[in-house]
CSV table of C-alpha atoms in Angstrom, one decimal:
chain,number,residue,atom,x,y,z
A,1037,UNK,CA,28.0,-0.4,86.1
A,1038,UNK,CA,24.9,-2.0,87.8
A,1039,UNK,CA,22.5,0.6,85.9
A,1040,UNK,CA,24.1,0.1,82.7
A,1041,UNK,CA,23.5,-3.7,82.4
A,1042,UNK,CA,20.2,-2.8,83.3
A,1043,UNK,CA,19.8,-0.3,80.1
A,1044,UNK,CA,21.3,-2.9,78.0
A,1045,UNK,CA,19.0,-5.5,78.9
A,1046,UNK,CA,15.8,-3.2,78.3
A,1047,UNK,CA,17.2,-2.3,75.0
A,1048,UNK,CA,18.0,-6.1,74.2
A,1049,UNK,CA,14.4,-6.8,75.3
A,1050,UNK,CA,12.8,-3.8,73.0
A,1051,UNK,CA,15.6,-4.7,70.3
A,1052,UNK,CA,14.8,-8.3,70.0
A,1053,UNK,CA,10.5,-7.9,70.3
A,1054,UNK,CA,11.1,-4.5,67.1
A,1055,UNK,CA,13.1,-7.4,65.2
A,1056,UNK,CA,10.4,-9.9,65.6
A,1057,UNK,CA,7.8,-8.0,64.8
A,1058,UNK,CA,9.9,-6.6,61.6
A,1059,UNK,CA,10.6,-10.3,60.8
A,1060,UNK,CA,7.3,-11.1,61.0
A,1061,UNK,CA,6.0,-8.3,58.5
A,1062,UNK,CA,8.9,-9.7,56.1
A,1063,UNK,CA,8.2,-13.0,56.2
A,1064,UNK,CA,4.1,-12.3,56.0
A,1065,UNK,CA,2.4,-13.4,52.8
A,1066,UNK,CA,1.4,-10.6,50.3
A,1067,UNK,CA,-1.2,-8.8,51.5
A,1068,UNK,CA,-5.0,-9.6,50.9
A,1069,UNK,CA,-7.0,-6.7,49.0
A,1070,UNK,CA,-9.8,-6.1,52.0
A,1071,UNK,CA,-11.4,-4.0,48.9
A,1072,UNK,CA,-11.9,-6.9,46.6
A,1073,UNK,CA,-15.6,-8.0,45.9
A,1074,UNK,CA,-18.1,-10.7,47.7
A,1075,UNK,CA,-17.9,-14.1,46.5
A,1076,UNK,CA,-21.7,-14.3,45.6
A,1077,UNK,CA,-21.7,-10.5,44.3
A,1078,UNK,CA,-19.1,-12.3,41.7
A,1079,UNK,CA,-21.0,-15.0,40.8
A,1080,UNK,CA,-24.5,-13.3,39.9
A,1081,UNK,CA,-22.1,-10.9,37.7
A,1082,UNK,CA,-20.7,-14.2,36.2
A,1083,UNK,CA,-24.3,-15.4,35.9
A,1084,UNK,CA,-25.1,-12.6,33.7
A,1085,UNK,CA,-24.6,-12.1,30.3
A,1086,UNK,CA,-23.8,-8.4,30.4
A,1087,UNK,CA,-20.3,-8.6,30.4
A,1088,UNK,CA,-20.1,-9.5,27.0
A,1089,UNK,CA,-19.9,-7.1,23.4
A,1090,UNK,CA,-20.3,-8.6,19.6
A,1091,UNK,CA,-17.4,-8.5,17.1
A,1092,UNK,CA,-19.7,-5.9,15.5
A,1093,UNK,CA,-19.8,-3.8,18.3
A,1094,UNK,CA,-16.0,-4.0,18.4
A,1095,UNK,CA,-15.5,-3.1,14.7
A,1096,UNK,CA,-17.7,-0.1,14.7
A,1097,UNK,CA,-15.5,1.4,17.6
A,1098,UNK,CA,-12.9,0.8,15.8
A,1099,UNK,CA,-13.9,2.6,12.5
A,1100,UNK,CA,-15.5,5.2,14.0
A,1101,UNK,CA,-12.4,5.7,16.2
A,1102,UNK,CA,-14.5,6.5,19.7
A,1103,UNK,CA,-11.8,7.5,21.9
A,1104,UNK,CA,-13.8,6.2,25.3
A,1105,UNK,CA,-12.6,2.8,24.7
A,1106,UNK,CA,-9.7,0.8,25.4
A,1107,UNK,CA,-9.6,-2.7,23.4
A,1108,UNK,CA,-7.1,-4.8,25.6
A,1109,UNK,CA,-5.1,-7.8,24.4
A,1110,UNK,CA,-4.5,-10.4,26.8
A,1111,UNK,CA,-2.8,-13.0,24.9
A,1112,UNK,CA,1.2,-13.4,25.3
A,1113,UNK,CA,3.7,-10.9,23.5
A,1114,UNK,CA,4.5,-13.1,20.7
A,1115,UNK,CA,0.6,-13.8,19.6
A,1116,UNK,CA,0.1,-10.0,20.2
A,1117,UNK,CA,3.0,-9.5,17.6
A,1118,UNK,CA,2.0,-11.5,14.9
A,1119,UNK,CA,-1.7,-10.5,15.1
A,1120,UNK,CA,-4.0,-7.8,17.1
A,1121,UNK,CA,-6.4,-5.7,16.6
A,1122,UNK,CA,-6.0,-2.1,15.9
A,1123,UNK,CA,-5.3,-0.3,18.9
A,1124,UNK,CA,-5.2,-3.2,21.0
A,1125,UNK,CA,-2.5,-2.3,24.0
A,1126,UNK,CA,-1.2,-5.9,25.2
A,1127,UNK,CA,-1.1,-7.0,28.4
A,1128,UNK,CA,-1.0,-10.5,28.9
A,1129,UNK,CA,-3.4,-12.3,31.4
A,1130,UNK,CA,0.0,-13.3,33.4
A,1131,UNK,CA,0.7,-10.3,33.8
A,1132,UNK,CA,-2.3,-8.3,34.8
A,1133,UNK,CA,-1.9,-8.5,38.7
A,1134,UNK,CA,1.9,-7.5,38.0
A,1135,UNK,CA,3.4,-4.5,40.7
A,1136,UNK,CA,6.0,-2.0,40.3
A,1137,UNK,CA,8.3,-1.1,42.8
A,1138,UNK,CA,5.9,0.7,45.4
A,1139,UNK,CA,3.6,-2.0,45.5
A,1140,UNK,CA,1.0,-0.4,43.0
A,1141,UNK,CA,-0.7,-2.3,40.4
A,1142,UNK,CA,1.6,-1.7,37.3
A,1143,UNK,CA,-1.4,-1.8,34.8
A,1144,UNK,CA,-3.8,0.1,37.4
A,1145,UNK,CA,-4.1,3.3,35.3
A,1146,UNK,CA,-4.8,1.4,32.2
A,1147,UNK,CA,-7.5,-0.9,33.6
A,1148,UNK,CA,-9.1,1.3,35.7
A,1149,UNK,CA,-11.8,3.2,34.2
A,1150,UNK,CA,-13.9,6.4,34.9
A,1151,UNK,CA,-17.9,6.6,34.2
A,1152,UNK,CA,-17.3,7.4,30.4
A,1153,UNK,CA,-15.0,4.9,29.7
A,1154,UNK,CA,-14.8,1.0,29.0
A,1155,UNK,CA,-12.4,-1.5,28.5
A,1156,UNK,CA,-12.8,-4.5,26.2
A,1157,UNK,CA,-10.5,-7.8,26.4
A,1158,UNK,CA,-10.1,-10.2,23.9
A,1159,UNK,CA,-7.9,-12.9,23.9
A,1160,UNK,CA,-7.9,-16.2,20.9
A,1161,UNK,CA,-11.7,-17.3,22.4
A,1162,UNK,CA,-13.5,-16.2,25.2
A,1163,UNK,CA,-11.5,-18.4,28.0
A,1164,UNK,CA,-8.9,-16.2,28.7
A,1165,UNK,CA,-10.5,-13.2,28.4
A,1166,UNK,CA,-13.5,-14.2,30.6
A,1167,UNK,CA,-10.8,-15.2,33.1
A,1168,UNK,CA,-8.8,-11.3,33.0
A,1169,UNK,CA,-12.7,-9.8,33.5
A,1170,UNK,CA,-13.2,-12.2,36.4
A,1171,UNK,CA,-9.8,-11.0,38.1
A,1172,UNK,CA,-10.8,-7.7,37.6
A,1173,UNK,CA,-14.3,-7.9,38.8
A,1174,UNK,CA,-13.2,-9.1,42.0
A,1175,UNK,CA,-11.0,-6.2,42.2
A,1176,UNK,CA,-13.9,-4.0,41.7
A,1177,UNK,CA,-12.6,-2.4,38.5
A,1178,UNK,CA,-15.5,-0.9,36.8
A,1179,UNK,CA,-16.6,-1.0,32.9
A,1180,UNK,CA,-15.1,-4.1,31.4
A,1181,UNK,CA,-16.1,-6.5,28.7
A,1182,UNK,CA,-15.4,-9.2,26.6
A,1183,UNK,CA,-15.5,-9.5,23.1
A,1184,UNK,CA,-17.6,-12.7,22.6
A,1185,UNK,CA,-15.3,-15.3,20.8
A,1186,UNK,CA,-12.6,-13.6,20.6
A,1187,UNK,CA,-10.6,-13.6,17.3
A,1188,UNK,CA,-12.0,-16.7,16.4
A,1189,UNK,CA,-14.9,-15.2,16.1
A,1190,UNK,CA,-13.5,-11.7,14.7
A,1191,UNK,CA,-12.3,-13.9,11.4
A,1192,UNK,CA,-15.7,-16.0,11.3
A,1193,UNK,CA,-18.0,-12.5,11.3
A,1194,UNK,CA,-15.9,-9.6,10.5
A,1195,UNK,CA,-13.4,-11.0,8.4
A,1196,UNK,CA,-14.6,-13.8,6.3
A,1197,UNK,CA,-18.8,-13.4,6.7
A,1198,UNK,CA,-20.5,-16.1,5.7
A,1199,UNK,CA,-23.6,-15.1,3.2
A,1200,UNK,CA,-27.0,-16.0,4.4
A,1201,UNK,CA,-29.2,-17.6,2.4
A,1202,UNK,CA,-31.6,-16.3,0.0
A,1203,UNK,CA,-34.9,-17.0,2.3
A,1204,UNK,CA,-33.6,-15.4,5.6
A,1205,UNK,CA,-34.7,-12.7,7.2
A,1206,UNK,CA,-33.5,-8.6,6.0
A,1207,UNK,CA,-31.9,-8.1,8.7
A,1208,UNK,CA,-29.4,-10.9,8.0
A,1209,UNK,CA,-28.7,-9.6,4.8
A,1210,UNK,CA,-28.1,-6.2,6.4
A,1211,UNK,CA,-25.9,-7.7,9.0
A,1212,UNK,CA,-23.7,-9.3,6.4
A,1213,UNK,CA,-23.6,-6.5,4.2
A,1214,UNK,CA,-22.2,-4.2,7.3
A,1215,UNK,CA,-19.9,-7.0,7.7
A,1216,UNK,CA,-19.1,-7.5,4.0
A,1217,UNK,CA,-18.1,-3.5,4.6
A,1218,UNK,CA,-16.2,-3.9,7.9
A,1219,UNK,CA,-13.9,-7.0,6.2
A,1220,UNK,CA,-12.9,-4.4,3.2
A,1221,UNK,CA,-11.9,-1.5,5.7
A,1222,UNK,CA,-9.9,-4.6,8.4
A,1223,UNK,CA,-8.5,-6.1,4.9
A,1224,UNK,CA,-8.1,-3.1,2.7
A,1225,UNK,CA,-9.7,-5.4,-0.1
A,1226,UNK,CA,-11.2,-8.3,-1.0
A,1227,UNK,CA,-12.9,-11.2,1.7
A,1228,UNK,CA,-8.9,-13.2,3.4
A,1229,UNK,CA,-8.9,-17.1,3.9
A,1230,UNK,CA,-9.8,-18.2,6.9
A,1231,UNK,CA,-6.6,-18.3,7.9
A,1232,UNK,CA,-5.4,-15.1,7.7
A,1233,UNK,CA,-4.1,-14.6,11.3
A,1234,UNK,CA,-1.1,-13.8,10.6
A,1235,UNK,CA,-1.6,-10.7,8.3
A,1236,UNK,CA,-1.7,-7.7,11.0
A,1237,UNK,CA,-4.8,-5.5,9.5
A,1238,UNK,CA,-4.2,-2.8,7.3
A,1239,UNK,CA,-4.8,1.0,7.1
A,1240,UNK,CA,-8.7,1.2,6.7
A,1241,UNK,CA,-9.0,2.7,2.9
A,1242,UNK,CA,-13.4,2.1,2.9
A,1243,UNK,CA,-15.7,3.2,5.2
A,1244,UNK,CA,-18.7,1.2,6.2
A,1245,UNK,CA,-22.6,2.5,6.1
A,1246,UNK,CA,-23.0,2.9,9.8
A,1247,UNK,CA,-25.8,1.2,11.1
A,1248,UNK,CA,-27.7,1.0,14.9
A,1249,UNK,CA,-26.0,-1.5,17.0
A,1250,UNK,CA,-29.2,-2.4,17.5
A,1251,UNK,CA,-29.6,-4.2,14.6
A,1252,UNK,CA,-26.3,-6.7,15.1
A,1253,UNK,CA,-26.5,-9.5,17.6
A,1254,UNK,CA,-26.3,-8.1,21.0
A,1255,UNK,CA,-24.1,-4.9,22.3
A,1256,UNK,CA,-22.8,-3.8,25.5
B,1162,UNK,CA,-10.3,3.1,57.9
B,1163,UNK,CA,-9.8,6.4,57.9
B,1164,UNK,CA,-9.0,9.4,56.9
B,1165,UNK,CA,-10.8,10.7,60.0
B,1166,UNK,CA,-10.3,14.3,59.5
B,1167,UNK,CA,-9.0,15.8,56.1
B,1168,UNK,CA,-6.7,18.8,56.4
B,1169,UNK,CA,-9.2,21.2,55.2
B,1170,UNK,CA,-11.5,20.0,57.8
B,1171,UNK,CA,-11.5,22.8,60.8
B,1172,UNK,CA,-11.9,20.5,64.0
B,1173,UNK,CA,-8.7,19.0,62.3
B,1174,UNK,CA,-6.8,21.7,64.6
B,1175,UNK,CA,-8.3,20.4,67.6
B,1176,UNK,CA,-7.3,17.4,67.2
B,1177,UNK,CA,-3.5,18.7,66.5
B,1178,UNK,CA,-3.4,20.9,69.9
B,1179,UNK,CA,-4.5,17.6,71.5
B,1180,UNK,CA,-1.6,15.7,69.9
B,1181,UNK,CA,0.6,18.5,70.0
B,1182,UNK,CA,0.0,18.8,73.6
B,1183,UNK,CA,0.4,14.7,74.5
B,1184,UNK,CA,3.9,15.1,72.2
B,1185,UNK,CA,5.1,18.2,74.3
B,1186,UNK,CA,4.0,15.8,78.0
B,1187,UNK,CA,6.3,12.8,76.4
B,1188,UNK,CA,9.0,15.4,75.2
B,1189,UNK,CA,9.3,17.0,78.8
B,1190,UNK,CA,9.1,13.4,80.9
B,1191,UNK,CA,11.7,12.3,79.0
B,1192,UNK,CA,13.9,14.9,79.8
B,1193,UNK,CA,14.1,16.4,76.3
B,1194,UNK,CA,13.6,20.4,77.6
B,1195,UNK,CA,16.7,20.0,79.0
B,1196,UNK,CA,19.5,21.6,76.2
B,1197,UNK,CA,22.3,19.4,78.0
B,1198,UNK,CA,20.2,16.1,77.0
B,1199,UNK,CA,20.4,17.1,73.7
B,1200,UNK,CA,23.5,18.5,73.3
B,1201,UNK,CA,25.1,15.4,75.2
B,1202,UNK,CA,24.9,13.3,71.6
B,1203,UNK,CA,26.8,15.6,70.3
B,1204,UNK,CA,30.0,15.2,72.7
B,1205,UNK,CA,29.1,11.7,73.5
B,1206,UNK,CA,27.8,11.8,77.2
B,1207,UNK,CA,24.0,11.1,76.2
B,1208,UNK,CA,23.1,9.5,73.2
B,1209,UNK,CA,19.4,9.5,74.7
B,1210,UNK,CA,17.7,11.5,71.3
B,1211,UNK,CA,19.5,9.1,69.2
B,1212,UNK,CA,17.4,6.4,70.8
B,1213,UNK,CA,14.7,7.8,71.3
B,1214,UNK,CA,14.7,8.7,67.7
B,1215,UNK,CA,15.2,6.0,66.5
B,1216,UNK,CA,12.9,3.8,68.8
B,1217,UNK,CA,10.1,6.4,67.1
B,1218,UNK,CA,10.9,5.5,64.1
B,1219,UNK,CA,10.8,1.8,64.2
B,1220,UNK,CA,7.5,1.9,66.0
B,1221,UNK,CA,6.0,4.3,63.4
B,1222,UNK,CA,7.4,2.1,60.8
B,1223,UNK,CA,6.5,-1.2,62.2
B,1224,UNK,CA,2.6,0.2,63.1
B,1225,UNK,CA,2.2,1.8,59.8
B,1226,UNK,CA,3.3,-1.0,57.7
B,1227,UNK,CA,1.2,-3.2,60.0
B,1228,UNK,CA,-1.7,-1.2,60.0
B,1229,UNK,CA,-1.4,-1.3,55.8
B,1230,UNK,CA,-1.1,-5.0,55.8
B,1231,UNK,CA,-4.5,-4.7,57.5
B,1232,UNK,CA,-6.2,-2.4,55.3
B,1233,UNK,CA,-6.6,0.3,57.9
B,1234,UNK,CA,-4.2,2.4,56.4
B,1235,UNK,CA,-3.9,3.1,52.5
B,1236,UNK,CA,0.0,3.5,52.4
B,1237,UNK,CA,-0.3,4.7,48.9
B,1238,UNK,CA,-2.7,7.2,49.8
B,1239,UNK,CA,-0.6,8.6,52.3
B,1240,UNK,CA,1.4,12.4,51.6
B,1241,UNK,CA,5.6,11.8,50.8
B,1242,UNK,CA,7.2,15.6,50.9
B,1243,UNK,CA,9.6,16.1,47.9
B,1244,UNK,CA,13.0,15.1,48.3
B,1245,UNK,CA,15.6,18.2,47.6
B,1246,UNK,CA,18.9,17.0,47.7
B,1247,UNK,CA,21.0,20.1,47.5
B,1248,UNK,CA,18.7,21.8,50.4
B,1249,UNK,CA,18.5,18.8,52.3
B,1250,UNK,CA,21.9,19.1,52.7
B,1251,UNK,CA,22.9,22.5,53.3
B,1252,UNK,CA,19.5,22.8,55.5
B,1253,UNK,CA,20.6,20.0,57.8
B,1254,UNK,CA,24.1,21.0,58.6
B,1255,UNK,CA,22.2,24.4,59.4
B,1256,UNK,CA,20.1,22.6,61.4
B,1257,UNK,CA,22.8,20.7,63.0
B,1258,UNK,CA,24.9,23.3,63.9
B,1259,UNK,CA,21.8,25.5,65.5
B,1260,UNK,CA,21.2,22.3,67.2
B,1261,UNK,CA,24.8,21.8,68.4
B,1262,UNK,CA,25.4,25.3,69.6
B,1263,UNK,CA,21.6,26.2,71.0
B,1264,UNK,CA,21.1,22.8,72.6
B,1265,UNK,CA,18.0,22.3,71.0
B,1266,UNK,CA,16.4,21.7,68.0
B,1267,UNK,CA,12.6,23.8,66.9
B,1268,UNK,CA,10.5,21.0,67.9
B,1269,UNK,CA,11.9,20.5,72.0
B,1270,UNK,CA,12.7,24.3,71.9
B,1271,UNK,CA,8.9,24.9,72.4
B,1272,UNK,CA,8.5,22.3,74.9
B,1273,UNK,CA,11.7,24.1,77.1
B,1274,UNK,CA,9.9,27.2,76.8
B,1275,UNK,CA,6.3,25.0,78.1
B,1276,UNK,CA,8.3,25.0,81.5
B,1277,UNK,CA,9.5,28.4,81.3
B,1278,UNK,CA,13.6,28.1,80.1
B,1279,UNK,CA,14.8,31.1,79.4
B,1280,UNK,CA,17.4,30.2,76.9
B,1281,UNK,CA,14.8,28.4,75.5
B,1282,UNK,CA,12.8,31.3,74.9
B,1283,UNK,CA,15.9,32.8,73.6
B,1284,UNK,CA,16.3,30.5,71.5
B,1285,UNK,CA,12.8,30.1,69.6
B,1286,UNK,CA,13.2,33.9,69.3
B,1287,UNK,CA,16.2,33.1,67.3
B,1288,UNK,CA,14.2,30.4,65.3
B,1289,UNK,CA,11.6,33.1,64.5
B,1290,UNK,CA,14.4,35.6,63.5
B,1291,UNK,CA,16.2,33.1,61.2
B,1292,UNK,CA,12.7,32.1,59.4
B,1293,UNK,CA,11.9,36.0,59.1
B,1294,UNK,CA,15.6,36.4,57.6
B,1295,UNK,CA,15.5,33.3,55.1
B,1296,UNK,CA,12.0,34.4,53.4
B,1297,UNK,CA,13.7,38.5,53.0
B,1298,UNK,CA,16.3,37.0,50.7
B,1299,UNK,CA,14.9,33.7,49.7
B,1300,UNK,CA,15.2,35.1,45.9
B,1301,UNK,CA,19.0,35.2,46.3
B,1302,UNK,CA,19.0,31.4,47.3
B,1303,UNK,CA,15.2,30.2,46.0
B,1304,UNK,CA,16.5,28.7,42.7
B,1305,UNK,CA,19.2,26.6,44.8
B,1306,UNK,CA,16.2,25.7,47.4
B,1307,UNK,CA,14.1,24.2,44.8
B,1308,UNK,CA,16.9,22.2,42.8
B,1309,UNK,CA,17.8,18.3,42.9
B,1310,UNK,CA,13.7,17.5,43.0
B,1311,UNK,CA,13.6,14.2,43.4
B,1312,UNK,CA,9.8,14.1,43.7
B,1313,UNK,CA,8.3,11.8,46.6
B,1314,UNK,CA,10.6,9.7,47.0
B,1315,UNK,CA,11.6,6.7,50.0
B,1316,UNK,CA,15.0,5.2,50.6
B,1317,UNK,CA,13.8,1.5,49.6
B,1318,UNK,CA,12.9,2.7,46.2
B,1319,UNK,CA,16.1,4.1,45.7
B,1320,UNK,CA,18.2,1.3,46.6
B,1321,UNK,CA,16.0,-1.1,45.0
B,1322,UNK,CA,14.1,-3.0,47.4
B,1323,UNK,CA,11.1,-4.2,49.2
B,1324,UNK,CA,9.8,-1.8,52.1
B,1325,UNK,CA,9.5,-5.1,54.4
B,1326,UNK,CA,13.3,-5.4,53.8
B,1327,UNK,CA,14.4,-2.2,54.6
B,1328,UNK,CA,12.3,-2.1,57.7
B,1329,UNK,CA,13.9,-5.2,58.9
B,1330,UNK,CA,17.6,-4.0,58.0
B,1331,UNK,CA,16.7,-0.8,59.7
B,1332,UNK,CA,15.3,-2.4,62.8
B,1333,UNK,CA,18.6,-4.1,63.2
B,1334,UNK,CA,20.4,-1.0,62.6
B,1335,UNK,CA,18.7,0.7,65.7
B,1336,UNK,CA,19.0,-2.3,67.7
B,1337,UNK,CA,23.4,-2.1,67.6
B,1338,UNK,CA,22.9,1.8,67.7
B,1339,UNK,CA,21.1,0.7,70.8
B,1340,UNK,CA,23.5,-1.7,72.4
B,1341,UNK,CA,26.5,0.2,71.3
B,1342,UNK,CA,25.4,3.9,72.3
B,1343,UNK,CA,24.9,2.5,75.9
B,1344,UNK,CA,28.0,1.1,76.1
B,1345,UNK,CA,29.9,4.1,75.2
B,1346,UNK,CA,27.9,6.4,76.4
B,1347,UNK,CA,29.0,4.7,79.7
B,1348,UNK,CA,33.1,5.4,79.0
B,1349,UNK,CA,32.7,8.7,78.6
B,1350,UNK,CA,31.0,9.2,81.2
B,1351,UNK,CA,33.2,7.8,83.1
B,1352,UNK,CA,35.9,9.3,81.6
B,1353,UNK,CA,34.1,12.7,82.5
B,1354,UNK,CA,33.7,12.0,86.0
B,1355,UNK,CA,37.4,11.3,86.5
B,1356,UNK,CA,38.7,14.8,84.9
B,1357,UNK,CA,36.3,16.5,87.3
B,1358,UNK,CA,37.5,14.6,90.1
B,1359,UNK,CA,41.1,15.7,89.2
């Protein structure tokens, strides 16, 4: 009887120090990513101006249909609804660190990227965005940019360009004529409003004269 | 951390005899080359495997979900086999019954034969036999073998919750197994002892 109180008080003792230590991993915060990226190495990337692509940029892989790029909407479900661009796959800012079931980042195979391939984010402006590319960064996920002013910017340039004056430079008019080109294939007609959010763009009837990227402002 | 060796790695073997043999030392201290050990969960004299299983378990568990919370272990990165539901089945009442009847299962069958036990030898000559009969007809049975694939699948995912809370209810499960074997283990024991004496 002696020997089996003494087994049952070395199990207790194992029992009790298994259910700590299982208590312990419950109650634990979630755990930190050892792989994410050095403080400072962030902040020279933030420093640089690399991260960004034009509007222009944007539009010609659109039109041109490159399959190596993935434009990514990070602006909540109902904005995405009502306006994106085309091809844009949603995934709201919110919701970019989300994990399924085993713990694996649910947007993981979207947002990570192999050599060839790059992902662009846009959001309304730049802010939110900037902020997705910053998560990401420090998660050392590889080929990402931002489009630079977001739609805002996308109606101001692609949409509804604004005609340079007579005295500036040829390669102004050349940039707006591209654009003049890229608003007819986003509209399927005329110049919109400026406040045209809401229409969703339409099935591209004209093709624009490609030119270098080059020649817009900036490029990835 | 890691992965030290990858399978295809040859001094990968090495490092499996030296495991394999530190496994067969533990096996044999604990008394696990002995078939009446084994056997003895079965009628309810010795519930020693159960424990012991079960105290493996929990400390594999608690140091590999540890070791991932550290980021010394990629638990993601680490190989599930496929689940097969119908095989799983019918292979471990097999299994059971070659366990219940032989008095010990593959794994402690070569460790009885480390010491020299005949009916262990026996025995894994009877493993070898079986394996050398289930691949002459394993077209009879191979469509059954390979059905109910439910890919890599764990137990938390299936019952829809966090690995950290399984663990824990798990834990707790082995600790009454624990406390309860002991005790009635003891009885029957005693119970035992008094029909010999009679």
């Amino acid at each position: 009887m002696e020997e089996v109180k003494q087994s049952k008080k070395r199990y207790i003792l194992v029992s009790v120090i298994f259910i700590l230590l299982a208590l312990l991993l419950f109650l634990l915060p979630e755990k930190y990513d050892l792989k994410q990226k050095q403080v400072w190495e962030l902040l020279r990337e933030l420093n640089s101006n690399t991260r960004f692509v034009t509007t222009d940029y944007v539009a010609q892989k659109i039109i041109n249909k490159e399959p190596a790029y993935k434009l990514i909407d990070v602006r909540n479900e109902n904005d995405f609804k009502t306006f994106s661009l085309p091809g844009a796959i949603n995934i709201p800012i919110k919701n970019i660190l989300d994990k399924d079931k085993k713990g694996k980042y649910k947007y993981e195979d979207i947002l990570k990227n192999d050599e060839n391939t790059i992902n662009i984010f846009y959001s309304n402006g730049t802010i939110y965005a900037n902020q997705t590319l910053l998560i990401l960064s420090r998660m050392n996920y590889k080929n990402n940019y931002v489009m630079k002013g977001g739609l805002n910017k996308w109606f101001e340039t692609i949409i509804n360009p604004r005609k340079p004056q007579k005295t500036a430079a040829e390669s102004k008019h050349i940039l707006y004529r591209n654009r003049k080109a890229y608003s007819i294939f986003f509209t399927g007609g005329g110049v919109q409003s400026e406040t045209s959010p809401e229409t969703p763009s339409q099935t591209p009837k004209v093709a624009p004269k490609k030119e270098s990227p080059k020649e817009d402002e900036g490029g990835c | 951390m890691g992965p030290f060796f990858t399978s295809g790695d040859e001094f990968s073997y090495v490092i499996a005899l030296i495991i394999g043999i530190g496994f067969g030392f533990v096996l044999e201290s604990g008394g696990f080359s002995t078939s009446k050990k084994l056997a003895g969960v079965f009628y309810g004299y010795d519930f020693t495997v159960i424990r012991v299983f079960f105290t493996a378990a929990i400390t594999a568990a608690i140091g590999l979900f540890y070791f991932d919370y550290l980021g010394w272990v990629d638990f993601s990165a680490l190989y599930i086999n496929k689940f097969f539901i119908g095989s799983s089945i019918v292979g471990g009442l097999i299994m059971g019954l070659g366990f219940v009847i032989g008095g010990y299962c593959p794994g402690t069958s070569a460790c009885a034969v480390g010491i020299g036990k005949i009916d262990a030898m026996i025995y894994l000559a009877g493993v070898i036999i079986g394996a050398m009969i289930f691949d002459l007809f394993y077209p009879l049975y191979g469509s059954f073998y390979k059905s109910g694939n439910m890919g890599a699948s764990s137990i938390y995912e299936l019952l829809g919750m966090s690995k950290e809370l399984f663990l824990l209810i798990f834990v707790v499960f082995a600790a009454v197994t624990f406390y309860f074997t002991t005790g009635l283990q003891h009885k029957i024991t005693k119970k035992m002892n008094k029909k010999n004496e009679q």
